[in-house]
Each structure stands twice: as structure tokens, then as C-alpha cells.
Amino acid sequence: MASSSPAILPISNPQTIESQAPVATPAFRAFINNITENVRSGLSTRRPWSELVDRSAFSKPDSITDAAGRIRKNYTYFRINYLTIIAAVLGFSLLTNPFSLITLLGLLAAWLFLYLFRPSDPPLVILGRTFSERETLGLLIVSSIVVIFLTSVGSVLISALLLGTAVVAAHGAFRTPEDLFLDEQEPGASTGFLSFLSGAATNAAAPVVAAAARA
């Protein structure tokens, strides 16, 4: 009696799965891991907040030159704390403006999933129309300009950054840096959140270059 042949199981096309779920691509995972590691590293090197708000260390600067020197020294020492304050002000401003927050997140998601981490094959199809890499990039650039400059998103971002910078500058000008161990800092060194910028850019550069070559 002849044995029946085994049933053939359907095999999914890995390329199709990857195109339907760009969040699972290695480039996107590397990008998220880089952000997580650098943020964790930056937060671990921040100065104690009690040292930042020590009331006995505040005094009026003698001149504008003295204030500028204090800001420079305090920024070198409290760099991560200052960036955290600016980020907190920016986050609070976006949370109090849900439309700006949702719009900005949508724009960021469009850049990530429609251009940076989207595989080149199959091409992008919207409402039955196929878009090339160059057309997709053009649409994203135009959308970014419209969102940032022609809606309330731009004013919210600029206002929050100016407010956060003003708070940091005021603290740096009135905080006496004589008690700080500034020799621990290396001028020009990029640490913490600053290294996150370069690291994230490095991870994002490869998909952008590849997409530009395809275009």
C-alpha cells in the first residue's frame, strides 16, 4: 500500500512580512536600541538635583561677562541636567497641546516607516498610485515644512525651546560655579545625550544613503 505524500505547508515570503512590518527590521531595532542605551547612559551621568538647586550657591553676577562665564562653566558641569530640563519643558508643552503632539508623532512615524526603514521592494502605493523613493522623500519634506511652519506645531516647539533655554541660562548666570569640580570635564567631549545625537544619526544614515542611491 503506497503511503500518501505529506501535506505541503504554505511558506510565507519573508520579504512580504518585512514590508508589512517595518518595525521588525534590523535597522529600526538598532535605532531604538541606540536611543535606549544612550538615554540610559546620559541619565546615569547627570549631577544630583540637590546640587543644582543649592540656594547657598546662588549670587548675582558682577557683569555680563561674569554671567556668560558662569553659564559656560555651569553648562559644562550640569549639561545632562540642563538638557533634561529643556526636554521636560518641551514634553510638557506638547502634552498640553494634544494636536501638536499627535501631529508631530505622526510626522515622525511617517519619516521612520515610509522612508528611513521601509524596504525598497515593494514600492510605496497610496490610493492606487505608486510612489518612487524620490517622490516619497519630496512628499515627506513638503509635509514637514507644512506641519512645522504652517501649523501650531512650530510655535509650540519654538516657544518651549526658548522657555527651556531661558530657564537654563538664568540658572547658569546666577549659580556660582566655584564649588564645582570642573576639571572632571573634558572640553569638547560629547557625552550623554550629545552622543545620542551622533549615534542616532549614524544608525539612521545607512538607510537614508541606501534609499538615496535607489532613487
PDB file of C-alpha atoms in Angstrom:
ATOM      1  CA  MET A   1       0.000   0.000   0.000  1.00  0.00           C
ATOM      2  CA  ALA A   2       1.558   3.272  -1.108  1.00  0.00           C
ATOM      3  CA  SER A   3       1.901   5.884   1.553  1.00  0.00           C
ATOM      4  CA  SER A   4       0.258   9.210   0.929  1.00  0.00           C
ATOM      5  CA  SER A   5       2.586  12.133   0.272  1.00  0.00           C
ATOM      6  CA  PRO A   6       2.947  14.584   3.162  1.00  0.00           C
ATOM      7  CA  ALA A   7       0.930  17.767   3.022  1.00  0.00           C
ATOM      8  CA  ILE A   8       2.809  20.805   1.754  1.00  0.00           C
ATOM      9  CA  LEU A   9       2.688  23.658   4.230  1.00  0.00           C
ATOM     10  CA  PRO A  10       2.427  27.162   2.813  1.00  0.00           C
ATOM     11  CA  ILE A  11       5.605  29.201   3.246  1.00  0.00           C
ATOM     12  CA  SER A  12       5.312  32.933   3.742  1.00  0.00           C
ATOM     13  CA  ASN A  13       7.587  35.235   1.809  1.00  0.00           C
ATOM     14  CA  PRO A  14       9.974  36.856   4.311  1.00  0.00           C
ATOM     15  CA  GLN A  15      10.241  39.928   2.115  1.00  0.00           C
ATOM     16  CA  THR A  16       6.472  40.404   2.245  1.00  0.00           C
ATOM     17  CA  ILE A  17       6.454  40.104   6.024  1.00  0.00           C
ATOM     18  CA  GLU A  18       9.240  42.622   6.342  1.00  0.00           C
ATOM     19  CA  SER A  19       7.476  45.098   4.076  1.00  0.00           C
ATOM     20  CA  GLN A  20       4.261  44.800   6.070  1.00  0.00           C
ATOM     21  CA  ALA A  21       6.033  45.232   9.406  1.00  0.00           C
ATOM     22  CA  PRO A  22       8.896  47.750   9.069  1.00  0.00           C
ATOM     23  CA  VAL A  23       9.066  47.955  12.851  1.00  0.00           C
ATOM     24  CA  ALA A  24      10.685  44.491  12.800  1.00  0.00           C
ATOM     25  CA  THR A  25      13.551  45.465  10.509  1.00  0.00           C
ATOM     26  CA  PRO A  26      17.101  45.216  11.925  1.00  0.00           C
ATOM     27  CA  ALA A  27      17.771  48.899  11.170  1.00  0.00           C
ATOM     28  CA  PHE A  28      14.764  50.007  13.228  1.00  0.00           C
ATOM     29  CA  ARG A  29      15.680  47.714  16.132  1.00  0.00           C
ATOM     30  CA  ALA A  30      19.260  49.041  16.080  1.00  0.00           C
ATOM     31  CA  PHE A  31      17.929  52.608  16.038  1.00  0.00           C
ATOM     32  CA  ILE A  32      15.671  52.008  19.071  1.00  0.00           C
ATOM     33  CA  ASN A  33      18.421  50.154  20.956  1.00  0.00           C
ATOM     34  CA  ASN A  34      20.839  53.015  20.313  1.00  0.00           C
ATOM     35  CA  ILE A  35      18.339  55.552  21.641  1.00  0.00           C
ATOM     36  CA  THR A  36      17.657  53.477  24.745  1.00  0.00           C
ATOM     37  CA  GLU A  37      21.325  52.881  25.543  1.00  0.00           C
ATOM     38  CA  ASN A  38      22.362  56.498  25.050  1.00  0.00           C
ATOM     39  CA  VAL A  39      19.471  57.919  27.068  1.00  0.00           C
ATOM     40  CA  ARG A  40      20.244  55.488  29.890  1.00  0.00           C
ATOM     41  CA  SER A  41      23.931  56.395  29.726  1.00  0.00           C
ATOM     42  CA  GLY A  42      23.141  60.110  29.736  1.00  0.00           C
ATOM     43  CA  LEU A  43      20.791  59.892  32.708  1.00  0.00           C
ATOM     44  CA  SER A  44      23.371  57.903  34.668  1.00  0.00           C
ATOM     45  CA  THR A  45      25.916  60.762  34.347  1.00  0.00           C
ATOM     46  CA  ARG A  46      23.636  63.606  35.435  1.00  0.00           C
ATOM     47  CA  ARG A  47      24.530  65.613  38.537  1.00  0.00           C
ATOM     48  CA  PRO A  48      22.469  65.402  41.755  1.00  0.00           C
ATOM     49  CA  TRP A  49      19.454  67.683  41.577  1.00  0.00           C
ATOM     50  CA  SER A  50      20.123  68.857  45.134  1.00  0.00           C
ATOM     51  CA  GLU A  51      23.420  70.264  43.883  1.00  0.00           C
ATOM     52  CA  LEU A  52      21.625  72.030  41.071  1.00  0.00           C
ATOM     53  CA  VAL A  53      19.182  73.826  43.402  1.00  0.00           C
ATOM     54  CA  ASP A  54      21.556  74.559  46.298  1.00  0.00           C
ATOM     55  CA  ARG A  55      20.326  78.005  47.388  1.00  0.00           C
ATOM     56  CA  SER A  56      23.599  78.898  49.108  1.00  0.00           C
ATOM     57  CA  ALA A  57      25.415  78.754  45.745  1.00  0.00           C
ATOM     58  CA  PHE A  58      23.326  81.477  44.078  1.00  0.00           C
ATOM     59  CA  SER A  59      24.528  85.052  43.774  1.00  0.00           C
ATOM     60  CA  LYS A  60      24.128  87.968  41.397  1.00  0.00           C
ATOM     61  CA  PRO A  61      26.790  88.104  38.653  1.00  0.00           C
ATOM     62  CA  ASP A  62      29.044  91.161  38.661  1.00  0.00           C
ATOM     63  CA  SER A  63      28.751  91.792  34.924  1.00  0.00           C
ATOM     64  CA  ILE A  64      27.524  90.340  31.657  1.00  0.00           C
ATOM     65  CA  THR A  65      30.963  88.828  31.115  1.00  0.00           C
ATOM     66  CA  ASP A  66      30.804  87.179  34.536  1.00  0.00           C
ATOM     67  CA  ALA A  67      27.309  85.852  33.750  1.00  0.00           C
ATOM     68  CA  ALA A  68      28.474  84.425  30.413  1.00  0.00           C
ATOM     69  CA  GLY A  69      31.430  82.712  32.096  1.00  0.00           C
ATOM     70  CA  ARG A  70      29.137  81.209  34.721  1.00  0.00           C
ATOM     71  CA  ILE A  71      26.755  79.908  32.071  1.00  0.00           C
ATOM     72  CA  ARG A  72      29.617  78.256  30.204  1.00  0.00           C
ATOM     73  CA  LYS A  73      31.033  76.591  33.339  1.00  0.00           C
ATOM     74  CA  ASN A  74      27.668  75.523  34.700  1.00  0.00           C
ATOM     75  CA  TYR A  75      26.643  74.091  31.344  1.00  0.00           C
ATOM     76  CA  THR A  76      29.866  72.075  31.235  1.00  0.00           C
ATOM     77  CA  TYR A  77      29.097  70.634  34.667  1.00  0.00           C
ATOM     78  CA  PHE A  78      25.272  70.378  34.589  1.00  0.00           C
ATOM     79  CA  ARG A  79      24.978  69.517  30.896  1.00  0.00           C
ATOM     80  CA  ILE A  80      22.722  66.483  31.311  1.00  0.00           C
ATOM     81  CA  ASN A  81      20.566  68.218  33.918  1.00  0.00           C
ATOM     82  CA  TYR A  82      20.089  71.218  31.646  1.00  0.00           C
ATOM     83  CA  LEU A  83      19.168  69.055  28.664  1.00  0.00           C
ATOM     84  CA  THR A  84      16.725  67.168  30.882  1.00  0.00           C
ATOM     85  CA  ILE A  85      15.086  70.448  31.913  1.00  0.00           C
ATOM     86  CA  ILE A  86      14.736  71.566  28.285  1.00  0.00           C
ATOM     87  CA  ALA A  87      13.341  68.147  27.328  1.00  0.00           C
ATOM     88  CA  ALA A  88      10.867  68.313  30.245  1.00  0.00           C
ATOM     89  CA  VAL A  89       9.668  71.771  29.192  1.00  0.00           C
ATOM     90  CA  LEU A  90       9.306  70.568  25.608  1.00  0.00           C
ATOM     91  CA  GLY A  91       7.439  67.435  26.690  1.00  0.00           C
ATOM     92  CA  PHE A  92       5.094  69.406  28.972  1.00  0.00           C
ATOM     93  CA  SER A  93       4.346  71.876  26.187  1.00  0.00           C
ATOM     94  CA  LEU A  94       3.471  69.056  23.796  1.00  0.00           C
ATOM     95  CA  LEU A  95       1.336  67.281  26.385  1.00  0.00           C
ATOM     96  CA  THR A  96      -0.667  70.453  26.965  1.00  0.00           C
ATOM     97  CA  ASN A  97      -1.157  70.760  23.195  1.00  0.00           C
ATOM     98  CA  PRO A  98      -2.512  67.344  22.120  1.00  0.00           C
ATOM     99  CA  PHE A  99      -2.971  68.402  18.490  1.00  0.00           C
ATOM    100  CA  SER A 100       0.702  69.382  18.186  1.00  0.00           C
ATOM    101  CA  LEU A 101       1.811  66.180  19.928  1.00  0.00           C
ATOM    102  CA  ILE A 102      -0.277  63.888  17.721  1.00  0.00           C
ATOM    103  CA  THR A 103       0.746  65.768  14.570  1.00  0.00           C
ATOM    104  CA  LEU A 104       4.439  65.625  15.464  1.00  0.00           C
ATOM    105  CA  LEU A 105       4.277  61.916  16.297  1.00  0.00           C
ATOM    106  CA  GLY A 106       2.500  61.249  13.021  1.00  0.00           C
ATOM    107  CA  LEU A 107       5.170  63.151  11.102  1.00  0.00           C
ATOM    108  CA  LEU A 108       7.941  61.249  12.879  1.00  0.00           C
ATOM    109  CA  ALA A 109       6.232  57.919  12.190  1.00  0.00           C
ATOM    110  CA  ALA A 110       5.870  58.848   8.517  1.00  0.00           C
ATOM    111  CA  TRP A 111       9.605  59.539   8.208  1.00  0.00           C
ATOM    112  CA  LEU A 112      10.524  56.323  10.004  1.00  0.00           C
ATOM    113  CA  PHE A 113       8.168  53.877   8.307  1.00  0.00           C
ATOM    114  CA  LEU A 114       7.715  55.432   4.868  1.00  0.00           C
ATOM    115  CA  TYR A 115      11.334  56.353   4.163  1.00  0.00           C
ATOM    116  CA  LEU A 116      14.084  55.530   6.657  1.00  0.00           C
ATOM    117  CA  PHE A 117      13.207  51.915   7.471  1.00  0.00           C
ATOM    118  CA  ARG A 118      10.897  50.944   4.623  1.00  0.00           C
ATOM    119  CA  PRO A 119      12.341  48.299   2.261  1.00  0.00           C
ATOM    120  CA  SER A 120      12.712  49.339  -1.376  1.00  0.00           C
ATOM    121  CA  ASP A 121      10.601  46.459  -2.649  1.00  0.00           C
ATOM    122  CA  PRO A 122       7.619  46.570  -2.981  1.00  0.00           C
ATOM    123  CA  PRO A 123       7.300  50.303  -3.766  1.00  0.00           C
ATOM    124  CA  LEU A 124       5.050  52.613  -1.779  1.00  0.00           C
ATOM    125  CA  VAL A 125       1.443  52.586  -3.015  1.00  0.00           C
ATOM    126  CA  ILE A 126      -1.116  55.120  -1.740  1.00  0.00           C
ATOM    127  CA  LEU A 127      -4.677  55.214  -3.111  1.00  0.00           C
ATOM    128  CA  GLY A 128      -3.637  53.115  -6.067  1.00  0.00           C
ATOM    129  CA  ARG A 129      -0.702  55.345  -7.034  1.00  0.00           C
ATOM    130  CA  THR A 130       2.882  54.104  -6.886  1.00  0.00           C
ATOM    131  CA  PHE A 131       5.469  56.500  -5.479  1.00  0.00           C
ATOM    132  CA  SER A 132       9.198  56.271  -6.125  1.00  0.00           C
ATOM    133  CA  GLU A 133      11.797  56.886  -3.429  1.00  0.00           C
ATOM    134  CA  ARG A 134      12.402  60.425  -4.708  1.00  0.00           C
ATOM    135  CA  GLU A 135       8.685  61.230  -4.760  1.00  0.00           C
ATOM    136  CA  THR A 136       8.274  59.825  -1.250  1.00  0.00           C
ATOM    137  CA  LEU A 137      11.136  61.971   0.021  1.00  0.00           C
ATOM    138  CA  GLY A 138       9.655  65.055  -1.648  1.00  0.00           C
ATOM    139  CA  LEU A 139       6.238  64.433  -0.070  1.00  0.00           C
ATOM    140  CA  LEU A 140       7.787  63.981   3.373  1.00  0.00           C
ATOM    141  CA  ILE A 141       9.832  67.185   3.065  1.00  0.00           C
ATOM    142  CA  VAL A 142       6.804  69.197   1.947  1.00  0.00           C
ATOM    143  CA  SER A 143       4.703  67.660   4.734  1.00  0.00           C
ATOM    144  CA  SER A 144       7.364  68.543   7.310  1.00  0.00           C
ATOM    145  CA  ILE A 145       7.511  72.163   6.113  1.00  0.00           C
ATOM    146  CA  VAL A 146       3.725  72.462   6.231  1.00  0.00           C
ATOM    147  CA  VAL A 147       3.453  70.879   9.685  1.00  0.00           C
ATOM    148  CA  ILE A 148       6.269  72.884  11.295  1.00  0.00           C
ATOM    149  CA  PHE A 149       5.815  76.283   9.675  1.00  0.00           C
ATOM    150  CA  LEU A 150       2.121  76.458   8.786  1.00  0.00           C
ATOM    151  CA  THR A 151       0.529  74.918  11.880  1.00  0.00           C
ATOM    152  CA  SER A 152       0.732  75.455  15.633  1.00  0.00           C
ATOM    153  CA  VAL A 153       3.397  72.742  15.962  1.00  0.00           C
ATOM    154  CA  GLY A 154       6.237  75.079  15.043  1.00  0.00           C
ATOM    155  CA  SER A 155       5.181  77.786  17.503  1.00  0.00           C
ATOM    156  CA  VAL A 156       4.809  75.229  20.294  1.00  0.00           C
ATOM    157  CA  LEU A 157       8.280  73.790  19.648  1.00  0.00           C
ATOM    158  CA  ILE A 158       9.977  77.192  19.371  1.00  0.00           C
ATOM    159  CA  SER A 159       8.221  78.581  22.459  1.00  0.00           C
ATOM    160  CA  ALA A 160       9.135  75.520  24.532  1.00  0.00           C
ATOM    161  CA  LEU A 161      12.774  75.579  23.421  1.00  0.00           C
ATOM    162  CA  LEU A 162      13.068  79.306  24.140  1.00  0.00           C
ATOM    163  CA  LEU A 163      11.477  78.887  27.569  1.00  0.00           C
ATOM    164  CA  GLY A 164      13.705  75.945  28.469  1.00  0.00           C
ATOM    165  CA  THR A 165      16.807  77.766  27.254  1.00  0.00           C
ATOM    166  CA  ALA A 166      15.836  80.864  29.244  1.00  0.00           C
ATOM    167  CA  VAL A 167      15.438  78.811  32.432  1.00  0.00           C
ATOM    168  CA  VAL A 168      18.802  77.142  31.894  1.00  0.00           C
ATOM    169  CA  ALA A 169      20.531  80.430  31.089  1.00  0.00           C
ATOM    170  CA  ALA A 170      19.066  82.121  34.176  1.00  0.00           C
ATOM    171  CA  HIS A 171      20.217  79.284  36.414  1.00  0.00           C
ATOM    172  CA  GLY A 172      23.666  79.241  34.850  1.00  0.00           C
ATOM    173  CA  ALA A 173      24.073  83.008  35.247  1.00  0.00           C
ATOM    174  CA  PHE A 174      23.120  83.108  38.948  1.00  0.00           C
ATOM    175  CA  ARG A 175      24.661  79.810  40.084  1.00  0.00           C
ATOM    176  CA  THR A 176      28.221  80.331  41.379  1.00  0.00           C
ATOM    177  CA  PRO A 177      30.459  77.630  39.865  1.00  0.00           C
ATOM    178  CA  GLU A 178      33.374  77.950  42.299  1.00  0.00           C
ATOM    179  CA  ASP A 179      32.369  74.798  44.209  1.00  0.00           C
ATOM    180  CA  LEU A 180      32.168  72.634  41.068  1.00  0.00           C
ATOM    181  CA  PHE A 181      34.903  70.200  40.074  1.00  0.00           C
ATOM    182  CA  LEU A 182      35.156  71.432  36.511  1.00  0.00           C
ATOM    183  CA  ASP A 183      38.455  69.640  35.922  1.00  0.00           C
ATOM    184  CA  GLU A 184      36.467  66.394  35.662  1.00  0.00           C
ATOM    185  CA  GLN A 185      35.022  67.601  32.373  1.00  0.00           C
ATOM    186  CA  GLU A 186      36.898  67.343  29.109  1.00  0.00           C
ATOM    187  CA  PRO A 187      36.304  70.325  26.813  1.00  0.00           C
ATOM    188  CA  GLY A 188      34.671  69.332  23.569  1.00  0.00           C
ATOM    189  CA  ALA A 189      33.804  65.847  24.813  1.00  0.00           C
ATOM    190  CA  SER A 190      30.451  64.601  23.670  1.00  0.00           C
ATOM    191  CA  THR A 191      28.754  62.564  26.356  1.00  0.00           C
ATOM    192  CA  GLY A 192      25.310  61.519  27.384  1.00  0.00           C
ATOM    193  CA  PHE A 193      22.528  62.982  25.308  1.00  0.00           C
ATOM    194  CA  LEU A 194      25.011  64.635  22.951  1.00  0.00           C
ATOM    195  CA  SER A 195      26.453  61.265  21.982  1.00  0.00           C
ATOM    196  CA  PHE A 196      22.887  60.102  21.404  1.00  0.00           C
ATOM    197  CA  LEU A 197      22.579  62.645  18.596  1.00  0.00           C
ATOM    198  CA  SER A 198      25.658  61.377  16.797  1.00  0.00           C
ATOM    199  CA  GLY A 199      24.827  57.726  17.461  1.00  0.00           C
ATOM    200  CA  ALA A 200      21.261  58.051  16.239  1.00  0.00           C
ATOM    201  CA  ALA A 201      22.436  59.900  13.161  1.00  0.00           C
ATOM    202  CA  THR A 202      24.923  57.129  12.409  1.00  0.00           C
ATOM    203  CA  ASN A 203      22.259  54.431  12.605  1.00  0.00           C
ATOM    204  CA  ALA A 204      19.822  56.443  10.505  1.00  0.00           C
ATOM    205  CA  ALA A 205      22.434  57.374   7.902  1.00  0.00           C
ATOM    206  CA  ALA A 206      22.705  53.900   6.380  1.00  0.00           C
ATOM    207  CA  PRO A 207      19.027  53.572   5.391  1.00  0.00           C
ATOM    208  CA  VAL A 208      18.961  57.163   4.107  1.00  0.00           C
ATOM    209  CA  VAL A 209      22.051  56.648   1.945  1.00  0.00           C
ATOM    210  CA  ALA A 210      20.700  53.391   0.608  1.00  0.00           C
ATOM    211  CA  ALA A 211      17.349  54.983  -0.187  1.00  0.00           C
ATOM    212  CA  ALA A 212      19.025  57.904  -1.917  1.00  0.00           C
ATOM    213  CA  ALA A 213      21.078  55.504  -4.021  1.00  0.00           C
ATOM    214  CA  ARG A 214      17.914  53.658  -5.042  1.00  0.00           C
ATOM    215  CA  ALA A 215      16.275  56.952  -6.009  1.00  0.00           C
TER     216      ALA A 215
END
